Short mmCIF file of C-alpha atoms in Angstrom, two decimals:
data_model
loop_
_atom_site.label_atom_id
_atom_site.label_comp_id
_atom_site.label_asym_id
_atom_site.label_seq_id
_atom_site.Cartn_x
_atom_site.Cartn_y
_atom_site.Cartn_z
CA MET A 1 -6.37 3.42 31.43
CA THR A 2 -2.78 2.17 31.38
CA ASP A 3 -0.37 2.47 28.62
CA THR A 4 1.22 -0.75 29.11
CA LEU A 5 0.91 -3.10 26.07
CA PRO A 6 -0.33 -6.57 26.79
CA ASP A 7 1.79 -9.70 26.22
CA ARG A 8 0.24 -11.11 22.95
CA SER A 9 2.98 -13.83 22.39
CA ALA A 10 0.68 -16.59 23.44
CA SER A 11 -2.77 -15.44 22.27
CA ASP A 12 -4.70 -13.14 19.88
CA LEU A 13 -5.54 -9.77 20.95
CA VAL A 14 -9.23 -8.51 21.00
CA LEU A 15 -10.26 -5.00 21.55
CA VAL A 16 -13.94 -4.73 22.88
CA VAL A 17 -15.61 -1.36 22.64
CA ASP A 18 -18.88 -0.76 24.42
CA ASP A 19 -20.15 2.01 26.73
CA VAL A 20 -22.24 -0.44 28.89
CA PRO A 21 -20.15 -2.13 31.64
CA ASP A 22 -22.28 -5.22 31.72
CA ASN A 23 -21.76 -5.85 28.05
CA LEU A 24 -17.98 -5.54 28.51
CA SER A 25 -18.03 -7.85 31.39
CA VAL A 26 -19.89 -10.60 29.65
CA LEU A 27 -17.54 -10.47 26.62
CA HIS A 28 -14.45 -10.05 28.57
CA ASP A 29 -15.12 -13.17 30.56
CA ALA A 30 -16.12 -15.29 27.53
CA LEU A 31 -13.04 -14.14 25.44
CA ASP A 32 -10.61 -14.63 28.45
CA GLU A 33 -12.02 -18.14 29.02
CA ALA A 34 -11.45 -18.95 25.37
CA GLY A 35 -7.82 -18.00 25.65
CA TYR A 36 -7.91 -14.49 24.05
CA THR A 37 -5.97 -11.35 25.46
CA VAL A 38 -8.60 -8.60 25.87
CA LEU A 39 -8.49 -4.79 25.83
CA VAL A 40 -11.52 -2.75 26.51
CA ALA A 41 -12.57 0.76 25.67
CA THR A 42 -15.72 2.60 26.76
CA ASN A 43 -15.87 5.35 24.15
CA GLY A 44 -14.90 6.12 20.67
CA GLU A 45 -11.72 8.28 21.39
CA GLY A 46 -10.44 5.59 23.81
CA ALA A 47 -11.11 2.89 21.19
CA ILE A 48 -9.01 4.61 18.57
CA GLN A 49 -6.16 5.37 21.08
CA ARG A 50 -6.13 1.64 22.20
CA ALA A 51 -6.22 0.40 18.62
CA VAL A 52 -3.40 2.51 17.43
CA GLN A 53 -1.37 1.78 20.51
CA ALA A 54 -1.83 -2.01 20.64
CA VAL A 55 -2.98 -2.89 16.97
CA PRO A 56 -5.36 -5.75 18.00
CA ASP A 57 -6.10 -8.75 15.82
CA ILE A 58 -9.83 -7.79 15.78
CA VAL A 59 -12.18 -5.20 17.07
CA LEU A 60 -15.66 -5.90 18.58
CA LEU A 61 -17.40 -2.51 18.32
CA ASP A 62 -20.61 -1.12 19.72
CA ALA A 63 -22.39 0.75 17.04
CA MET A 64 -24.34 3.28 19.17
CA MET A 65 -22.35 5.13 21.85
CA PRO A 66 -22.49 8.70 23.19
CA GLY A 67 -20.25 11.20 21.34
CA MET A 68 -18.29 9.43 18.75
CA ASP A 69 -20.42 6.42 17.52
CA GLY A 70 -19.06 3.12 16.28
CA PHE A 71 -19.52 3.99 12.70
CA GLU A 72 -17.11 6.95 12.92
CA VAL A 73 -14.61 4.87 15.01
CA ALA A 74 -14.64 2.27 12.16
CA ARG A 75 -14.17 4.98 9.51
CA GLN A 76 -11.07 6.48 11.36
CA LEU A 77 -9.49 3.11 11.98
CA LYS A 78 -9.89 2.11 8.31
CA ALA A 79 -8.37 5.50 7.37
CA ARG A 80 -5.18 4.82 9.20
CA PRO A 81 -2.56 2.53 7.62
CA GLU A 82 -1.54 1.02 10.74
CA THR A 83 -5.12 -0.12 11.70
CA ALA A 84 -6.86 -0.45 8.31
CA HIS A 85 -6.20 -4.15 8.10
CA ILE A 86 -7.94 -4.96 11.48
CA PRO A 87 -11.32 -6.80 10.90
CA ILE A 88 -14.14 -5.03 12.79
CA ILE A 89 -17.35 -6.78 13.99
CA PHE A 90 -20.19 -4.35 14.96
CA MET A 91 -22.31 -5.09 17.83
CA THR A 92 -25.79 -3.53 17.55
CA GLY A 93 -29.38 -3.59 18.59
CA LEU A 94 -30.23 -1.88 15.40
CA THR A 95 -31.28 -4.37 12.72
CA GLU A 96 -32.87 -2.11 10.18
CA THR A 97 -31.28 -2.44 6.78
CA GLU A 98 -29.84 1.15 6.77
CA HIS A 99 -27.90 0.55 9.89
CA VAL A 100 -26.53 -2.78 8.63
CA VAL A 101 -25.61 -1.11 5.50
CA ALA A 102 -23.97 1.74 7.50
CA ALA A 103 -21.86 -0.78 9.32
CA TYR A 104 -20.46 -2.33 6.25
CA ARG A 105 -19.82 0.97 4.63
CA ALA A 106 -17.93 2.14 7.63
CA GLY A 107 -15.54 -0.79 7.14
CA GLY A 108 -17.10 -3.63 9.19
CA VAL A 109 -16.74 -7.23 8.17
CA ASP A 110 -19.65 -8.53 10.07
CA TYR A 111 -22.22 -7.61 12.76
CA VAL A 112 -23.98 -9.32 15.65
CA THR A 113 -27.20 -8.28 17.40
CA LYS A 114 -27.68 -7.50 20.90
CA PRO A 115 -28.28 -9.10 23.47
CA ILE A 116 -24.83 -10.64 22.75
CA ARG A 117 -24.40 -14.22 22.48
CA PRO A 118 -20.80 -14.96 23.37
CA GLN A 119 -20.54 -18.25 21.47
CA GLU A 120 -21.84 -16.71 18.22
CA VAL A 121 -19.25 -13.91 18.69
CA LEU A 122 -16.48 -16.29 19.08
CA ALA A 123 -17.41 -18.34 16.11
CA ARG A 124 -17.69 -15.28 13.78
CA MET A 125 -14.39 -13.85 15.22
CA THR A 126 -12.54 -17.12 14.44
CA VAL A 127 -13.61 -16.92 10.60
CA HIS A 128 -12.72 -13.31 10.16
CA MET A 129 -9.39 -13.38 12.03
CA GLN A 130 -8.23 -16.40 9.89
CA SER A 131 -9.22 -14.56 6.75
CA ALA A 132 -7.32 -11.35 7.89
CA ARG A 133 -4.23 -13.43 8.86
CA GLN A 134 -4.24 -15.14 5.50
CA ALA A 135 -4.44 -11.87 3.70
CA ARG A 136 -1.69 -10.40 5.83
CA GLN A 137 0.59 -13.32 5.00
CA ALA A 138 -0.07 -13.08 1.37
CA ARG A 139 0.88 -9.34 1.40
CA ASN A 140 3.99 -10.02 3.35
CA ALA A 141 5.03 -12.69 0.88
CA LEU A 142 4.54 -10.24 -2.06
CA ASP A 143 6.79 -7.75 -0.28
CA ALA A 144 9.38 -10.52 0.37
CA PHE A 145 9.68 -11.17 -3.42
CA GLY A 146 9.93 -7.41 -4.11
CA HIS A 147 6.46 -7.10 -5.61
CA ALA A 148 4.80 -4.29 -3.65
CA THR A 149 1.12 -4.38 -3.91
CA MET A 150 -1.69 -1.86 -3.61
CA ALA A 151 -5.50 -2.24 -4.00
CA ILE A 152 -7.59 0.66 -5.17
CA HIS A 153 -11.37 0.85 -5.32
CA ALA A 154 -12.58 0.93 -8.89
CA ASP A 155 -14.75 4.07 -8.13
CA ASP A 156 -11.82 5.92 -6.66
CA ALA A 157 -9.86 5.54 -9.99
CA LEU A 158 -12.46 7.88 -11.49
CA THR A 159 -12.41 10.50 -8.61
CA ALA A 160 -9.96 11.18 -5.79
CA GLY A 161 -8.32 7.98 -4.85
CA LYS A 162 -7.28 6.17 -1.68
CA ALA A 163 -5.66 2.88 -1.40
CA VAL A 164 -8.04 0.13 -0.03
CA TRP A 165 -4.90 -1.55 1.27
CA GLN A 166 -1.16 -1.37 0.61
CA THR A 167 1.76 -3.71 1.60
CA PRO A 168 4.32 -1.87 3.77
CA LEU A 169 6.75 -1.87 0.74
CA ALA A 170 4.09 -0.39 -1.46
CA ARG A 171 3.56 2.50 1.16
CA GLU A 172 7.37 3.14 1.18
CA LEU A 173 7.61 3.23 -2.66
CA MET A 174 4.61 5.53 -3.08
CA GLN A 175 6.06 7.95 -0.60
CA ARG A 176 9.62 7.85 -2.15
CA TYR A 177 8.54 8.10 -5.79
CA PHE A 178 5.42 10.34 -5.40
CA ASP A 179 5.83 12.01 -1.97
CA ALA A 180 2.28 10.85 -1.46
CA PRO A 181 0.58 10.98 1.92
CA VAL A 182 0.09 7.51 3.35
CA GLY A 183 -2.85 5.84 1.79
CA GLN A 184 -3.41 8.53 -0.83
CA VAL A 185 -3.12 7.53 -4.51
CA PRO A 186 -1.50 10.37 -6.50
CA GLU A 187 -3.22 11.83 -9.49
CA ASP A 188 -0.54 10.50 -11.85
CA VAL A 189 -1.35 6.90 -10.87
CA LEU A 190 -5.22 7.56 -11.03
CA ALA A 191 -4.79 9.05 -14.56
CA TRP A 192 -2.86 5.90 -15.61
CA LEU A 193 -5.55 3.70 -14.14
CA ARG A 194 -8.29 5.57 -15.99
CA SER A 195 -6.42 5.07 -19.33
CA GLN A 196 -6.17 1.31 -18.59
CA ALA A 197 -10.07 0.87 -18.43
CA ASP A 198 -10.11 -0.26 -22.14
CA GLY A 199 -7.60 -2.24 -24.25
CA ASP A 200 -4.46 -4.05 -23.03
CA PRO A 201 -3.07 -2.75 -19.71
CA LYS A 202 0.31 -0.96 -20.19
CA PRO A 203 2.73 -0.43 -17.29
CA LEU A 204 3.46 3.03 -15.87
CA THR A 205 7.16 3.77 -15.26
CA VAL A 206 8.38 6.51 -12.98
CA THR A 207 12.06 7.50 -12.89
CA ARG A 208 13.94 8.80 -9.89
CA GLU A 209 17.72 9.24 -10.52
CA ALA A 210 19.16 5.95 -11.39
CA LYS A 211 16.10 3.90 -10.40
CA GLN A 212 12.76 3.22 -11.82
CA LEU A 213 9.46 2.24 -10.42
CA VAL A 214 7.36 0.05 -12.75
CA LEU A 215 3.54 -0.13 -11.92
CA SER A 216 1.55 -2.92 -13.49
CA LEU A 217 -2.19 -3.45 -13.43
CA GLN A 218 -3.27 -6.90 -12.51
CA GLN A 219 -6.78 -8.44 -12.68
CA ARG A 220 -9.61 -7.03 -10.65
CA THR A 221 -10.09 -8.54 -7.08
CA THR A 222 -13.06 -10.29 -5.94
CA ASP A 223 -14.19 -6.89 -4.42
CA ASP A 224 -13.86 -5.25 -7.87
CA ASP A 225 -10.77 -3.26 -6.84
CA TRP A 226 -7.81 -2.37 -9.02
CA LEU A 227 -4.78 -4.49 -8.13
CA VAL A 228 -1.57 -2.64 -8.83
CA VAL A 229 1.89 -4.38 -8.42
CA MET A 230 5.00 -2.25 -8.11
CA ARG A 231 8.50 -3.30 -8.83
CA GLU A 232 11.54 -1.12 -8.35
CA VAL A 233 14.22 -1.53 -11.05
CA SER A 234 17.82 -0.47 -10.13
CA ASP A 235 19.96 0.66 -13.19
CA ALA A 236 23.14 0.75 -11.33
CA ALA A 237 24.40 -2.54 -12.60
CA VAL A 238 23.70 -1.54 -16.14
CA VAL A 239 25.44 1.84 -15.81
CA GLN A 240 28.42 0.08 -14.25
CA ALA A 241 28.62 -2.42 -17.26
CA LEU A 242 28.58 0.50 -19.63
CA LEU A 243 31.29 2.25 -17.69
CA GLN A 244 33.54 -0.81 -17.98
CA ALA A 245 32.70 -1.81 -21.49
CA PHE A 246 33.49 1.54 -23.01
CA ARG A 247 35.93 3.00 -20.43
CA LEU A 248 33.64 5.78 -19.58
CA THR A 249 33.39 7.99 -16.50
CA MET A 250 30.39 7.46 -14.21
CA LYS A 251 28.59 10.60 -15.55
CA GLU A 252 29.32 9.53 -19.14
CA ALA A 253 28.03 6.12 -18.45
CA GLU A 254 24.84 7.46 -16.99
CA VAL A 255 24.35 9.81 -19.89
CA LEU A 256 24.75 6.99 -22.25
CA TYR A 257 22.29 4.83 -20.35
CA TRP A 258 19.69 7.46 -20.62
CA VAL A 259 20.40 8.19 -24.37
CA ALA A 260 19.85 4.42 -25.02
CA LYS A 261 16.42 4.76 -23.13
CA GLY A 262 15.42 7.47 -25.51
CA LYS A 263 15.71 10.41 -23.20
CA THR A 264 16.47 13.99 -24.46
CA ASN A 265 19.40 15.96 -23.09
CA ARG A 266 16.82 18.03 -21.06
CA ASP A 267 15.18 14.84 -19.68
CA ILE A 268 18.62 13.48 -18.75
CA GLY A 269 19.60 16.79 -17.11
CA ASP A 270 16.47 16.63 -14.98
CA ILE A 271 17.18 13.07 -13.96
CA LEU A 272 20.82 13.52 -13.11
CA GLY A 273 20.51 17.07 -11.64
CA SER A 274 22.64 18.62 -14.48
CA SER A 275 22.03 21.30 -17.04
CA PRO A 276 21.30 20.22 -20.73
CA ALA A 277 24.63 21.88 -21.67
CA THR A 278 26.64 19.72 -19.17
CA VAL A 279 24.75 16.64 -20.61
CA LYS A 280 25.71 17.72 -24.08
CA LYS A 281 29.39 17.98 -23.11
CA HIS A 282 29.36 14.47 -21.58
CA LEU A 283 27.68 13.10 -24.69
CA GLU A 284 30.43 14.60 -26.87
CA HIS A 285 33.03 12.69 -24.82
CA VAL A 286 30.85 9.53 -25.14
CA PHE A 287 30.68 9.86 -28.92
CA GLU A 288 34.41 10.36 -29.05
CA LYS A 289 35.21 7.20 -26.89
CA LEU A 290 32.66 5.08 -28.85
CA GLY A 291 33.80 6.30 -32.21
CA VAL A 292 30.35 7.44 -33.29
CA GLU A 293 28.78 10.67 -34.33
CA THR A 294 24.98 10.42 -33.52
CA ARG A 295 22.75 9.66 -30.63
CA ASN A 296 21.14 6.65 -32.47
CA ALA A 297 24.62 5.20 -33.23
CA ALA A 298 25.60 5.37 -29.44
CA ALA A 299 22.31 4.06 -28.23
CA SER A 300 22.56 1.14 -30.74
CA LEU A 301 26.15 0.31 -29.60
CA ALA A 302 25.15 0.48 -25.90
CA ILE A 303 22.12 -1.83 -26.44
CA GLY A 304 24.19 -4.30 -28.34
CA LYS A 305 26.92 -4.44 -25.79
CA VAL A 306 24.67 -4.60 -22.75
CA ARG A 307 21.70 -6.72 -23.42
CA LEU A 308 19.99 -5.74 -20.11
CA LEU A 309 19.06 -2.49 -21.86
CA ALA A 310 16.96 -4.29 -24.46
#
């Protein structure tokens, strides 16, 4: 099996997985004639390797194979962030309800029964690829506007959570602010989601140095998933405005900013990497320059001077 990636500039890429050569031959010929670029794999391990390497637009997956069966292949592909978005159509001779349910639970979007009818497969592929493409474009558009988005299954908000899907920006922010493994929803976020089940949703704000990540809960999706939108807020411009307005040093402006946000000296020390005693010394200089004697007075003056803090 070659490691050379196919040229996909002119056609969609389909990965066909089946341990029966005759089935592969029939599908390969039909897909090739329809203008698709085709990759094949004859076992589960090869299917995962090919999918990770080439990231196909769709996977046609045999359910029953020796060794790793198609259900396990689907579960592993859906667990990987780089392949989770790929629609999977199962090919199976098993039509009992339990096997159909197993196919959907493993992450399949559809199934076709054997013997394979190529025209039926092509018709189903077209529908699911179009839906996947539209979903991918919508997620990319959200990232382009700075609104990283993540979907979490409702049941997972009550137990250990994994994201159903995340935009690339959402994955980056979750790793940066929570140091969370890819696809894993940290307990802080799950606890926040549980608290939003009743009443008006309230955002979750996480602070890292001079930046904040604001998580907002949107309406449920059609699949009854939680839809979480993340927005990173940079406070650098506000700190700079305070620095200039009151002729402060950078550290003094940062301390004043967090005082106006209602943080204690210990909180500010944790944020800025300083001791509470150092924060207190900076705050004394701030009081002197602002001509005030209390935290409330300093905060009020800062908020009145820089409306962005309000």
